Amino acid sequence: RPPGYVEYVVLDKGRPGAAEAEEGEEGAAESGDEPSDGDAEAPERTVVQERVRDLKARGYANADIAVLTYKNDNVVRVSSWLNEAGIPFIPFSSLDIRKRAVIREILSLLLFLDSPTDDLSFASFLLGRVLGAKAGRDGPAFAPEHWHRFLFDCRKAEVAPLYIALRKRHPEVWGGLFERLFKSVGYYPLYDLVTLAFRVFDVFRLFPEEEGALVKLLEVIRDFEGTGRNDLREFLAYAGRGEGEASAWTIDVPSGTDAVKVMSIHKAKGLGFPAVLLLLYGESFRPPDFFLDEESGGVRVYKINKALSATDERLARLYEEERTREAVNRLNTLYVGLTRARSELQVIAVKGRTKGYPFDLLGTEGYASSQERPPAPVSVGPGEPPPADVARFGEAPVEAPRPARKPGYGRSVRRGELAHEILAGLEVLREGWEADVAAIVDALPLAGPDRDLADDAGRAVVAAMRAFPRQDLFRAAPGRRVLRESTLCDRSGRAFRIDRLILDGERAVVIDFKTGVPGGAPGGEDRKRADREQIRAYTALVEEAMPGVRASGLLVYLDQGVWEDVE
């Protein structure tokens, strides 16, 4: 569903005299227009700050707003801009604790303890913040330059392994900080070993801002040991895995935190936000360092640039295939970014010397869907529970309150309600399903005449389902989801209760059950036409809520034994 307001803004970085970098040219300085780390006067910095303030002024909460961009480096930049403006934010690029400098240093220390000949990991820890902070406060105040000289001297002297040289040249550092840990490996459980490292280097006191990440590391180790594993090397292999294990290392953020979300477009897949600022930079194709050409019996590795690709048909094919893949990836990512906003989307495109993507698709002139930016719609904030009559796809249906009984409320209406309650309890037709209907009826909280009405409704359901020609819709199927008595809201906030919604991949079937005999009553045909319009509205609502899904409708008149497909 497109958001209610869309705006496209083009910012020109204005680099007079900058040399044009041809795509694929060897020695080209950049493959896009991202600002350098020191580019404090980047025009997008002020625009992002002002746009977030404007969204807040128009009624959006901080938690309603997301700033999306392509790369994690830009997530860091946007975070610094919001921090500078005093705007609370959550940078999702840093929620994986393995990307925190202190955690990386602790993991480097563990790598060294597991394999003392791992000079690279040991050197990484020596040059890090943890050792520097500890030694600077409690021990010899060795500056980073000292450790650089130490490592360089060890390299010239060809000392191996590195820790032996440290033990000889700085016995006070080795004995005070490393020796106990070194001797504890293989004797201490993993959790106790890491806890000891935390105490030795006093990380909680020296790095209070990293407390969340440090506690999360201990939680990950606890969960790892809970699986029956306690081997340091196995844990380090687990820590080094990629995105498949990323969720285990991510700091949990309370859902009610009122802060702007800053994340890469990749992280935003499957998510939605009331308001989105999409920050784009111009990009051109930059060939990878190496091209792989699979052949029968092996793989050929090529180093290709644009000029070389023009000299050979095979090289040209490899070059164009890679450029096409990158273009497709960019389009897919752009699609994700453009479809995350529910109410408002602002695309901020920064144009420098790159003339291609995204300007070849979105243009070089700004535009907006209306002359004025509208106020924030009245909606549920992401940190608040949904109203009682709203259910979202993928969540357990929320029971909507029944409307108050109107004058003239009678037995036929109550019988219809009971029939719907019975059908709502019937998820699938399995062997002996008639007994399931009886069990559902027995479980209903009934009193007085309602018992007879429920028995009658139960018999009607059994009779109708026995003769139902589409019983496949009531059978279990791989990947099938069945939502019963689920309530959806349209754009204006009106709630609609769907009796049964069957989701099969890209296909959906909306089933609406009717009781009574509308066709035999006065105005019965008009009622049937109204029923058809109602179910068409339901299918349109489902397709709007679930892009890519094709929905059809089915009317079931229980007492008549009539089933009607509605397209």
mmCIF file of N, CA, C and O in Angstrom, residues 301-381:
data_model
loop_
_atom_site.group_PDB
_atom_site.id
_atom_site.type_symbol
_atom_site.label_atom_id
_atom_site.label_comp_id
_atom_site.label_asym_id
_atom_site.label_seq_id
_atom_site.Cartn_x
_atom_site.Cartn_y
_atom_site.Cartn_z
ATOM 1 N N VAL A 301 40.057 -17.636 -12.514
ATOM 2 C CA VAL A 301 40.016 -16.377 -11.780
ATOM 3 C C VAL A 301 40.608 -15.287 -12.673
ATOM 4 O O VAL A 301 41.724 -15.436 -13.190
ATOM 5 N N TYR A 302 39.843 -14.195 -12.839
ATOM 6 C CA TYR A 302 40.283 -13.098 -13.704
ATOM 7 C C TYR A 302 40.318 -11.791 -12.915
ATOM 8 O O TYR A 302 39.522 -11.578 -11.997
ATOM 9 N N LYS A 303 41.220 -10.923 -13.305
ATOM 10 C CA LYS A 303 41.257 -9.542 -12.829
ATOM 11 C C LYS A 303 40.887 -8.675 -14.021
ATOM 12 O O LYS A 303 41.638 -8.583 -14.999
ATOM 13 N N ILE A 304 39.680 -8.078 -13.969
ATOM 14 C CA ILE A 304 39.149 -7.394 -15.149
ATOM 15 C C ILE A 304 38.756 -5.967 -14.783
ATOM 16 O O ILE A 304 38.174 -5.724 -13.719
ATOM 17 N N ASN A 305 39.037 -5.016 -15.656
ATOM 18 C CA ASN A 305 38.473 -3.679 -15.568
ATOM 19 C C ASN A 305 37.733 -3.393 -16.869
ATOM 20 O O ASN A 305 37.646 -4.245 -17.760
ATOM 21 N N LYS A 306 37.187 -2.202 -16.979
ATOM 22 C CA LYS A 306 36.348 -1.894 -18.131
ATOM 23 C C LYS A 306 37.136 -1.975 -19.448
ATOM 24 O O LYS A 306 36.645 -2.491 -20.456
ATOM 25 N N ALA A 307 38.349 -1.485 -19.404
ATOM 26 C CA ALA A 307 39.149 -1.495 -20.635
ATOM 27 C C ALA A 307 39.463 -2.921 -21.067
ATOM 28 O O ALA A 307 39.364 -3.268 -22.257
ATOM 29 N N LEU A 308 39.821 -3.780 -20.132
ATOM 30 C CA LEU A 308 40.146 -5.163 -20.485
ATOM 31 C C LEU A 308 38.923 -5.919 -20.987
ATOM 32 O O LEU A 308 39.023 -6.779 -21.866
ATOM 33 N N SER A 309 37.758 -5.592 -20.447
ATOM 34 C CA SER A 309 36.556 -6.313 -20.867
ATOM 35 C C SER A 309 36.243 -6.086 -22.335
ATOM 36 O O SER A 309 35.574 -6.915 -22.971
ATOM 37 N N ALA A 310 36.695 -4.973 -22.880
ATOM 38 C CA ALA A 310 36.421 -4.676 -24.288
ATOM 39 C C ALA A 310 37.342 -5.421 -25.242
ATOM 40 O O ALA A 310 37.139 -5.384 -26.457
ATOM 41 N N THR A 311 38.315 -6.139 -24.697
ATOM 42 C CA THR A 311 39.293 -6.792 -25.564
ATOM 43 C C THR A 311 38.998 -8.265 -25.824
ATOM 44 O O THR A 311 39.642 -8.869 -26.681
ATOM 45 N N ASP A 312 38.028 -8.829 -25.077
ATOM 46 C CA ASP A 312 37.785 -10.259 -25.210
ATOM 47 C C ASP A 312 36.310 -10.548 -24.959
ATOM 48 O O ASP A 312 35.696 -9.992 -24.041
ATOM 49 N N GLU A 313 35.730 -11.440 -25.754
ATOM 50 C CA GLU A 313 34.299 -11.726 -25.639
ATOM 51 C C GLU A 313 33.961 -12.367 -24.296
ATOM 52 O O GLU A 313 32.958 -12.036 -23.664
ATOM 53 N N ARG A 314 34.801 -13.288 -23.837
ATOM 54 C CA ARG A 314 34.534 -13.947 -22.547
ATOM 55 C C ARG A 314 34.635 -12.951 -21.396
ATOM 56 O O ARG A 314 33.799 -12.930 -20.490
ATOM 57 N N LEU A 315 35.656 -12.113 -21.435
ATOM 58 C CA LEU A 315 35.811 -11.111 -20.387
ATOM 59 C C LEU A 315 34.646 -10.131 -20.389
ATOM 60 O O LEU A 315 34.166 -9.713 -19.326
ATOM 61 N N ALA A 316 34.200 -9.764 -21.597
ATOM 62 C CA ALA A 316 33.053 -8.856 -21.688
ATOM 63 C C ALA A 316 31.802 -9.486 -21.091
ATOM 64 O O ALA A 316 31.015 -8.819 -20.406
ATOM 65 N N ARG A 317 31.621 -10.796 -21.341
ATOM 66 C CA ARG A 317 30.454 -11.489 -20.783
ATOM 67 C C ARG A 317 30.505 -11.495 -19.265
ATOM 68 O O ARG A 317 29.511 -11.197 -18.587
ATOM 69 N N LEU A 318 31.669 -11.836 -18.694
ATOM 70 C CA LEU A 318 31.802 -11.853 -17.234
ATOM 71 C C LEU A 318 31.561 -10.472 -16.638
ATOM 72 O O LEU A 318 30.896 -10.321 -15.607
ATOM 73 N N TYR A 319 32.090 -9.460 -17.287
ATOM 74 C CA TYR A 319 31.955 -8.088 -16.782
ATOM 75 C C TYR A 319 30.503 -7.648 -16.794
ATOM 76 O O TYR A 319 29.998 -7.084 -15.806
ATOM 77 N N GLU A 320 29.803 -7.920 -17.898
ATOM 78 C CA GLU A 320 28.400 -7.508 -18.003
ATOM 79 C C GLU A 320 27.503 -8.310 -17.066
ATOM 80 O O GLU A 320 26.536 -7.771 -16.507
ATOM 81 N N GLU A 321 27.801 -9.600 -16.876
ATOM 82 C CA GLU A 321 27.003 -10.391 -15.937
ATOM 83 C C GLU A 321 27.125 -9.842 -14.520
ATOM 84 O O GLU A 321 26.130 -9.748 -13.794
ATOM 85 N N GLU A 322 28.325 -9.453 -14.141
ATOM 86 C CA GLU A 322 28.523 -8.902 -12.791
ATOM 87 C C GLU A 322 27.831 -7.559 -12.650
ATOM 88 O O GLU A 322 27.214 -7.255 -11.619
ATOM 89 N N ARG A 323 27.913 -6.736 -13.693
ATOM 90 C CA ARG A 323 27.244 -5.437 -13.627
ATOM 91 C C ARG A 323 25.729 -5.608 -13.558
ATOM 92 O O ARG A 323 25.048 -4.877 -12.838
ATOM 93 N N THR A 324 25.196 -6.594 -14.278
ATOM 94 C CA THR A 324 23.763 -6.853 -14.238
ATOM 95 C C THR A 324 23.331 -7.331 -12.850
ATOM 96 O O THR A 324 22.299 -6.906 -12.323
ATOM 97 N N ARG A 325 24.130 -8.229 -12.250
ATOM 98 C CA ARG A 325 23.804 -8.705 -10.906
ATOM 99 C C ARG A 325 23.763 -7.551 -9.906
ATOM 100 O O ARG A 325 22.881 -7.462 -9.064
ATOM 101 N N GLU A 326 24.746 -6.663 -10.018
ATOM 102 C CA GLU A 326 24.775 -5.541 -9.084
ATOM 103 C C GLU A 326 23.575 -4.620 -9.301
ATOM 104 O O GLU A 326 22.983 -4.111 -8.345
ATOM 105 N N ALA A 327 23.195 -4.416 -10.573
ATOM 106 C CA ALA A 327 22.038 -3.563 -10.854
ATOM 107 C C ALA A 327 20.756 -4.174 -10.290
ATOM 108 O O ALA A 327 19.907 -3.468 -9.729
ATOM 109 N N VAL A 328 20.610 -5.493 -10.428
ATOM 110 C CA VAL A 328 19.426 -6.169 -9.887
ATOM 111 C C VAL A 328 19.397 -6.055 -8.367
ATOM 112 O O VAL A 328 18.345 -5.790 -7.764
ATOM 113 N N ASN A 329 20.546 -6.241 -7.724
ATOM 114 C CA ASN A 329 20.607 -6.106 -6.268
ATOM 115 C C ASN A 329 20.231 -4.703 -5.824
ATOM 116 O O ASN A 329 19.523 -4.521 -4.827
ATOM 117 N N ARG A 330 20.686 -3.705 -6.566
ATOM 118 C CA ARG A 330 20.336 -2.325 -6.223
ATOM 119 C C ARG A 330 18.831 -2.091 -6.366
ATOM 120 O O ARG A 330 18.207 -1.438 -5.521
ATOM 121 N N LEU A 331 18.250 -2.624 -7.435
ATOM 122 C CA LEU A 331 16.808 -2.452 -7.631
ATOM 123 C C LEU A 331 16.014 -3.134 -6.526
ATOM 124 O O LEU A 331 15.036 -2.574 -6.013
ATOM 125 N N ASN A 332 16.424 -4.343 -6.172
ATOM 126 C CA ASN A 332 15.721 -5.054 -5.100
ATOM 127 C C ASN A 332 15.823 -4.294 -3.786
ATOM 128 O O ASN A 332 14.848 -4.177 -3.039
ATOM 129 N N THR A 333 17.012 -3.773 -3.497
ATOM 130 C CA THR A 333 17.192 -3.027 -2.259
ATOM 131 C C THR A 333 16.390 -1.738 -2.275
ATOM 132 O O THR A 333 15.776 -1.360 -1.265
ATOM 133 N N LEU A 334 16.366 -1.061 -3.421
ATOM 134 C CA LEU A 334 15.569 0.157 -3.534
ATOM 135 C C LEU A 334 14.094 -0.134 -3.332
ATOM 136 O O LEU A 334 13.374 0.626 -2.657
ATOM 137 N N TYR A 335 13.615 -1.244 -3.873
ATOM 138 C CA TYR A 335 12.212 -1.626 -3.680
ATOM 139 C C TYR A 335 11.893 -1.792 -2.197
ATOM 140 O O TYR A 335 10.868 -1.309 -1.705
ATOM 141 N N VAL A 336 12.794 -2.458 -1.475
ATOM 142 C CA VAL A 336 12.575 -2.638 -0.037
ATOM 143 C C VAL A 336 12.514 -1.280 0.658
ATOM 144 O O VAL A 336 11.622 -1.020 1.471
ATOM 145 N N GLY A 337 13.455 -0.399 0.326
ATOM 146 C CA GLY A 337 13.474 0.909 0.970
ATOM 147 C C GLY A 337 12.233 1.729 0.693
ATOM 148 O O GLY A 337 11.731 2.436 1.574
ATOM 149 N N LEU A 338 11.705 1.643 -0.532
ATOM 150 C CA LEU A 338 10.543 2.439 -0.906
ATOM 151 C C LEU A 338 9.236 1.892 -0.357
ATOM 152 O O LEU A 338 8.210 2.575 -0.424
ATOM 153 N N THR A 339 9.241 0.681 0.165
ATOM 154 C CA THR A 339 7.988 0.057 0.611
ATOM 155 C C THR A 339 7.940 -0.150 2.123
ATOM 156 O O THR A 339 7.140 -0.940 2.611
ATOM 157 N N ARG A 340 8.787 0.549 2.887
ATOM 158 C CA ARG A 340 8.773 0.379 4.343
ATOM 159 C C ARG A 340 7.839 1.376 5.041
ATOM 160 O O ARG A 340 7.498 1.185 6.202
ATOM 161 N N ALA A 341 7.456 2.452 4.366
ATOM 162 C CA ALA A 341 6.667 3.503 5.015
ATOM 163 C C ALA A 341 5.183 3.179 4.954
ATOM 164 O O ALA A 341 4.666 2.759 3.918
ATOM 165 N N ARG A 342 4.493 3.397 6.077
ATOM 166 C CA ARG A 342 3.044 3.208 6.110
ATOM 167 C C ARG A 342 2.296 4.502 5.790
ATOM 168 O O ARG A 342 1.276 4.476 5.107
ATOM 169 N N SER A 343 2.773 5.628 6.318
ATOM 170 C CA SER A 343 2.044 6.884 6.169
ATOM 171 C C SER A 343 2.826 7.942 5.408
ATOM 172 O O SER A 343 2.238 8.715 4.661
ATOM 173 N N GLU A 344 4.143 7.992 5.590
ATOM 174 C CA GLU A 344 4.913 9.064 4.954
ATOM 175 C C GLU A 344 6.302 8.558 4.568
ATOM 176 O O GLU A 344 6.988 7.925 5.370
ATOM 177 N N LEU A 345 6.699 8.879 3.333
ATOM 178 C CA LEU A 345 8.013 8.503 2.812
ATOM 179 C C LEU A 345 8.697 9.740 2.267
ATOM 180 O O LEU A 345 8.147 10.438 1.416
ATOM 181 N N GLN A 346 9.901 10.025 2.765
ATOM 182 C CA GLN A 346 10.721 11.102 2.237
ATOM 183 C C GLN A 346 12.041 10.513 1.757
ATOM 184 O O GLN A 346 12.789 9.936 2.543
ATOM 185 N N VAL A 347 12.286 10.643 0.467
ATOM 186 C CA VAL A 347 13.515 10.128 -0.141
ATOM 187 C C VAL A 347 14.486 11.294 -0.293
ATOM 188 O O VAL A 347 14.170 12.294 -0.942
ATOM 189 N N ILE A 348 15.643 11.174 0.335
ATOM 190 C CA ILE A 348 16.675 12.209 0.266
ATOM 191 C C ILE A 348 17.831 11.639 -0.549
ATOM 192 O O ILE A 348 18.542 10.741 -0.095
ATOM 193 N N ALA A 349 17.997 12.130 -1.759
ATOM 194 C CA ALA A 349 19.028 11.618 -2.672
ATOM 195 C C ALA A 349 20.153 12.641 -2.777
ATOM 196 O O ALA A 349 19.903 13.817 -3.060
ATOM 197 N N VAL A 350 21.365 12.202 -2.517
ATOM 198 C CA VAL A 350 22.530 13.087 -2.522
ATOM 199 C C VAL A 350 23.278 12.894 -3.834
ATOM 200 O O VAL A 350 23.791 11.810 -4.114
ATOM 201 N N LYS A 351 23.336 13.951 -4.622
ATOM 202 C CA LYS A 351 23.929 13.884 -5.954
ATOM 203 C C LYS A 351 25.296 14.561 -5.934
ATOM 204 O O LYS A 351 25.417 15.733 -5.609
ATOM 205 N N GLY A 352 26.313 13.794 -6.285
ATOM 206 C CA GLY A 352 27.656 14.345 -6.410
ATOM 207 C C GLY A 352 28.110 14.218 -7.850
ATOM 208 O O GLY A 352 27.416 14.622 -8.776
ATOM 209 N N ARG A 353 29.238 13.575 -8.054
ATOM 210 C CA ARG A 353 29.747 13.442 -9.410
ATOM 211 C C ARG A 353 29.181 12.229 -10.129
ATOM 212 O O ARG A 353 29.330 12.085 -11.328
ATOM 213 N N THR A 354 28.537 11.320 -9.373
ATOM 214 C CA THR A 354 27.957 10.140 -10.001
ATOM 215 C C THR A 354 26.640 10.509 -10.664
ATOM 216 O O THR A 354 25.760 11.090 -10.036
ATOM 217 N N LYS A 355 26.489 10.157 -11.922
ATOM 218 C CA LYS A 355 25.306 10.546 -12.680
ATOM 219 C C LYS A 355 24.290 9.414 -12.837
ATOM 220 O O LYS A 355 23.202 9.626 -13.341
ATOM 221 N N GLY A 356 24.648 8.209 -12.404
ATOM 222 C CA GLY A 356 23.779 7.069 -12.655
ATOM 223 C C GLY A 356 22.751 6.850 -11.576
ATOM 224 O O GLY A 356 21.948 7.724 -11.246
ATOM 225 N N TYR A 357 22.797 5.654 -10.985
ATOM 226 C CA TYR A 357 21.829 5.252 -9.970
ATOM 227 C C TYR A 357 21.949 6.152 -8.738
ATOM 228 O O TYR A 357 23.063 6.494 -8.331
ATOM 229 N N PRO A 358 20.842 6.558 -8.074
ATOM 230 C CA PRO A 358 19.437 6.262 -8.378
ATOM 231 C C PRO A 358 18.773 7.293 -9.270
ATOM 232 O O PRO A 358 17.571 7.231 -9.513
ATOM 233 N N PHE A 359 19.551 8.275 -9.754
ATOM 234 C CA PHE A 359 18.956 9.386 -10.484
ATOM 235 C C PHE A 359 18.451 8.971 -11.858
ATOM 236 O O PHE A 359 17.572 9.619 -12.421
ATOM 237 N N ASP A 360 19.003 7.886 -12.404
ATOM 238 C CA ASP A 360 18.487 7.393 -13.679
ATOM 239 C C ASP A 360 17.094 6.800 -13.517
ATOM 240 O O ASP A 360 16.366 6.642 -14.502
ATOM 241 N N LEU A 361 16.712 6.473 -12.280
ATOM 242 C CA LEU A 361 15.380 5.926 -12.012
ATOM 243 C C LEU A 361 14.432 6.958 -11.421
ATOM 244 O O LEU A 361 13.255 7.038 -11.809
ATOM 245 N N LEU A 362 14.936 7.754 -10.486
ATOM 246 C CA LEU A 362 14.068 8.681 -9.752
ATOM 247 C C LEU A 362 14.110 10.099 -10.294
ATOM 248 O O LEU A 362 13.270 10.924 -9.914
ATOM 249 N N GLY A 363 15.063 10.407 -11.162
ATOM 250 C CA GLY A 363 15.159 11.755 -11.706
ATOM 251 C C GLY A 363 16.085 12.629 -10.892
ATOM 252 O O GLY A 363 16.565 12.255 -9.823
ATOM 253 N N THR A 364 16.337 13.804 -11.400
ATOM 254 C CA THR A 364 17.242 14.743 -10.733
ATOM 255 C C THR A 364 16.513 15.966 -10.207
ATOM 256 O O THR A 364 17.145 16.913 -9.726
ATOM 257 N N GLU A 365 15.189 15.988 -10.303
ATOM 258 C CA GLU A 365 14.384 17.091 -9.791
ATOM 259 C C GLU A 365 13.493 16.577 -8.677
ATOM 260 O O GLU A 365 12.906 15.499 -8.775
ATOM 261 N N GLY A 366 13.377 17.364 -7.617
ATOM 262 C CA GLY A 366 12.546 16.968 -6.489
ATOM 263 C C GLY A 366 11.063 17.116 -6.789
ATOM 264 O O GLY A 366 10.654 17.879 -7.673
ATOM 265 N N TYR A 367 10.242 16.413 -6.054
ATOM 266 C CA TYR A 367 8.782 16.513 -6.192
ATOM 267 C C TYR A 367 8.129 15.982 -4.924
ATOM 268 O O TYR A 367 8.781 15.361 -4.077
ATOM 269 N N ALA A 368 6.848 16.260 -4.791
ATOM 270 C CA ALA A 368 6.085 15.811 -3.625
ATOM 271 C C ALA A 368 4.674 15.484 -4.065
ATOM 272 O O ALA A 368 4.165 16.007 -5.070
ATOM 273 N N SER A 369 4.011 14.608 -3.320
ATOM 274 C CA SER A 369 2.656 14.186 -3.686
ATOM 275 C C SER A 369 1.611 15.234 -3.336
ATOM 276 O O SER A 369 0.473 15.158 -3.798
ATOM 277 N N SER A 370 1.949 16.205 -2.499
ATOM 278 C CA SER A 370 1.038 17.310 -2.192
ATOM 279 C C SER A 370 1.866 18.521 -1.817
ATOM 280 O O SER A 370 3.059 18.408 -1.506
ATOM 281 N N GLN A 371 1.242 19.692 -1.850
ATOM 282 C CA GLN A 371 1.984 20.926 -1.619
ATOM 283 C C GLN A 371 2.377 21.097 -0.156
ATOM 284 O O GLN A 371 3.376 21.733 0.150
ATOM 285 N N GLU A 372 1.580 20.545 0.757
ATOM 286 C CA GLU A 372 1.871 20.668 2.175
ATOM 287 C C GLU A 372 2.033 19.294 2.796
ATOM 288 O O GLU A 372 1.325 18.352 2.441
ATOM 289 N N ARG A 373 2.938 19.205 3.720
ATOM 290 C CA ARG A 373 3.102 17.947 4.438
ATOM 291 C C ARG A 373 1.961 17.803 5.447
ATOM 292 O O ARG A 373 1.722 18.708 6.241
ATOM 293 N N PRO A 374 1.272 16.669 5.425
ATOM 294 C CA PRO A 374 0.095 16.510 6.288
ATOM 295 C C PRO A 374 0.494 16.208 7.723
ATOM 296 O O PRO A 374 1.615 15.776 8.000
ATOM 297 N N PRO A 375 -0.431 16.423 8.670
ATOM 298 C CA PRO A 375 -0.165 16.018 10.047
ATOM 299 C C PRO A 375 -0.106 14.501 10.154
ATOM 300 O O PRO A 375 -0.608 13.779 9.290
ATOM 301 N N ALA A 376 0.510 14.039 11.196
ATOM 302 C CA ALA A 376 0.606 12.590 11.399
ATOM 303 C C ALA A 376 -0.782 12.006 11.569
ATOM 304 O O ALA A 376 -1.628 12.583 12.254
ATOM 305 N N PRO A 377 -1.060 10.878 10.912
ATOM 306 C CA PRO A 377 -2.364 10.249 11.086
ATOM 307 C C PRO A 377 -2.527 9.718 12.499
ATOM 308 O O PRO A 377 -1.549 9.385 13.170
ATOM 309 N N VAL A 378 -3.762 9.642 12.945
ATOM 310 C CA VAL A 378 -4.042 9.046 14.251
ATOM 311 C C VAL A 378 -3.869 7.548 14.113
ATOM 312 O O VAL A 378 -4.603 6.877 13.398
ATOM 313 N N SER A 379 -2.849 7.007 14.736
ATOM 314 C CA SER A 379 -2.534 5.593 14.565
ATOM 315 C C SER A 379 -1.911 5.064 15.838
ATOM 316 O O SER A 379 -1.627 5.793 16.777
ATOM 317 N N VAL A 380 -1.676 3.766 15.834
ATOM 318 C CA VAL A 380 -1.053 3.121 16.976
ATOM 319 C C VAL A 380 0.449 3.271 16.855
ATOM 320 O O VAL A 380 1.041 2.896 15.853
ATOM 321 N N GLY A 381 1.086 3.831 17.866
ATOM 322 C CA GLY A 381 2.532 3.947 17.859
ATOM 323 C C GLY A 381 3.167 2.584 18.018
ATOM 324 O O GLY A 381 2.561 1.671 18.580
#
